[in-house]
Structures are given as structure tokens and as C-alpha cells.
Coordinates of C-alpha atoms in Angstrom, one line a residue:
M196 CA -17.5 -15.7 -1.0
F197 CA -19.4 -12.5 -1.8
L198 CA -20.0 -13.6 -5.3
H199 CA -21.5 -16.9 -4.1
A200 CA -23.7 -15.0 -1.6
Y201 CA -24.9 -12.6 -4.2
T202 CA -25.8 -15.4 -6.6
L203 CA -27.8 -17.1 -3.8
T204 CA -29.5 -13.8 -3.0
Q205 CA -30.3 -13.2 -6.7
T206 CA -31.9 -16.6 -7.1
A207 CA -33.8 -16.5 -3.8
V208 CA -35.2 -12.9 -3.8
P209 CA -37.9 -11.6 -6.1
L210 CA -36.6 -9.2 -8.8
E211 CA -38.6 -6.2 -7.5
K212 CA -37.0 -6.5 -4.0
L213 CA -33.5 -7.4 -5.1
S214 CA -32.0 -3.9 -5.1
K215 CA -33.2 -3.3 -1.6
V216 CA -31.9 -6.6 -0.3
L217 CA -28.5 -6.1 -1.9
S218 CA -28.2 -2.6 -0.6
A219 CA -29.1 -3.7 2.9
T220 CA -26.6 -6.5 2.7
L221 CA -23.9 -4.1 1.6
S222 CA -24.9 -1.6 4.4
V223 CA -24.5 -4.3 7.0
S224 CA -21.1 -5.3 5.6
Y225 CA -19.9 -1.7 5.6
V226 CA -21.1 -1.1 9.2
T227 CA -19.5 -4.3 10.3
F228 CA -16.2 -3.4 8.6
G229 CA -16.3 0.1 10.2
L230 CA -16.9 -1.2 13.7
S231 CA -14.1 -3.8 13.3
V232 CA -11.7 -1.1 12.2
L233 CA -12.7 1.0 15.3
L234 CA -12.3 -1.9 17.6
L235 CA -8.9 -2.9 16.2
G236 CA -7.8 0.7 16.4
A237 CA -8.7 0.8 20.1
V238 CA -6.8 -2.4 20.7
A239 CA -3.8 -1.0 18.7
S240 CA -3.8 2.2 20.9
L241 CA -3.4 0.0 23.9
N242 CA -0.8 -2.4 22.5
V243 CA 0.3 -3.0 18.9
T244 CA 1.3 -6.6 19.6
A245 CA -2.1 -7.3 21.0
A246 CA -3.6 -5.8 17.8
F247 CA -1.6 -8.1 15.6
L248 CA -2.3 -11.1 17.8
T249 CA -6.1 -10.3 17.7
A250 CA -6.0 -9.9 13.9
G251 CA -4.1 -13.2 13.5
G252 CA -6.5 -15.0 15.8
L253 CA -9.5 -13.7 13.9
I254 CA -8.0 -14.8 10.6
V255 CA -7.4 -18.3 12.0
I256 CA -10.9 -18.5 13.3
S257 CA -12.3 -17.3 10.0
G258 CA -10.2 -20.0 8.2
C259 CA -11.5 -22.7 10.5
V260 CA -15.1 -21.6 10.0
G261 CA -14.6 -21.5 6.2
L262 CA -13.1 -25.0 6.1
F263 CA -15.9 -26.3 8.3
L264 CA -18.6 -24.8 6.1
R265 CA -16.9 -26.0 2.9
N266 CA -16.6 -29.6 4.3
Y267 CA -20.2 -29.4 5.5
A268 CA -21.4 -28.2 2.0
L269 CA -19.4 -30.9 0.3
A270 CA -20.9 -33.6 2.6
N271 CA -24.5 -32.6 1.8

């Protein structure tokens, strides 16, 4: 997924702005990852089973979104 997103970014952004756009994209990814780790850690401190169920639910939602977007891309 990231490889495809970078390829799209590389073709859509002018070369002189590419490094700034890619670093901003990675910064947003790292912040999102850090916040998700903190949130899941807070859930795990309350109940470990709830943490695993939350993680499993998010994986299922992510898979469904991925399948939807793949089917949408194939249809167009």
C-alpha cells in the first residue's frame, strides 16, 4: 500500500516539493502510529481481552475497507 501511495505521490507532486511532501506524509504516519499505540495501551491497561478484541475489530474493518477500495478501483 505504501509503495503504491509513494508512486502516486511521486508522479503527482513537482520534484522540488517532493521531499517535503514525503516527509510530511511519513510524519503523519508516525504520529498516527504513536497515538494508536497509546490508545491501545490504555485499553490494555483496563482489560487485555478488550485490547485484543479492539485490535481484531480494527483489522477486520481495515480488511473490509481494503477490499471495498480494491473492488472500486477495479470497477473504474
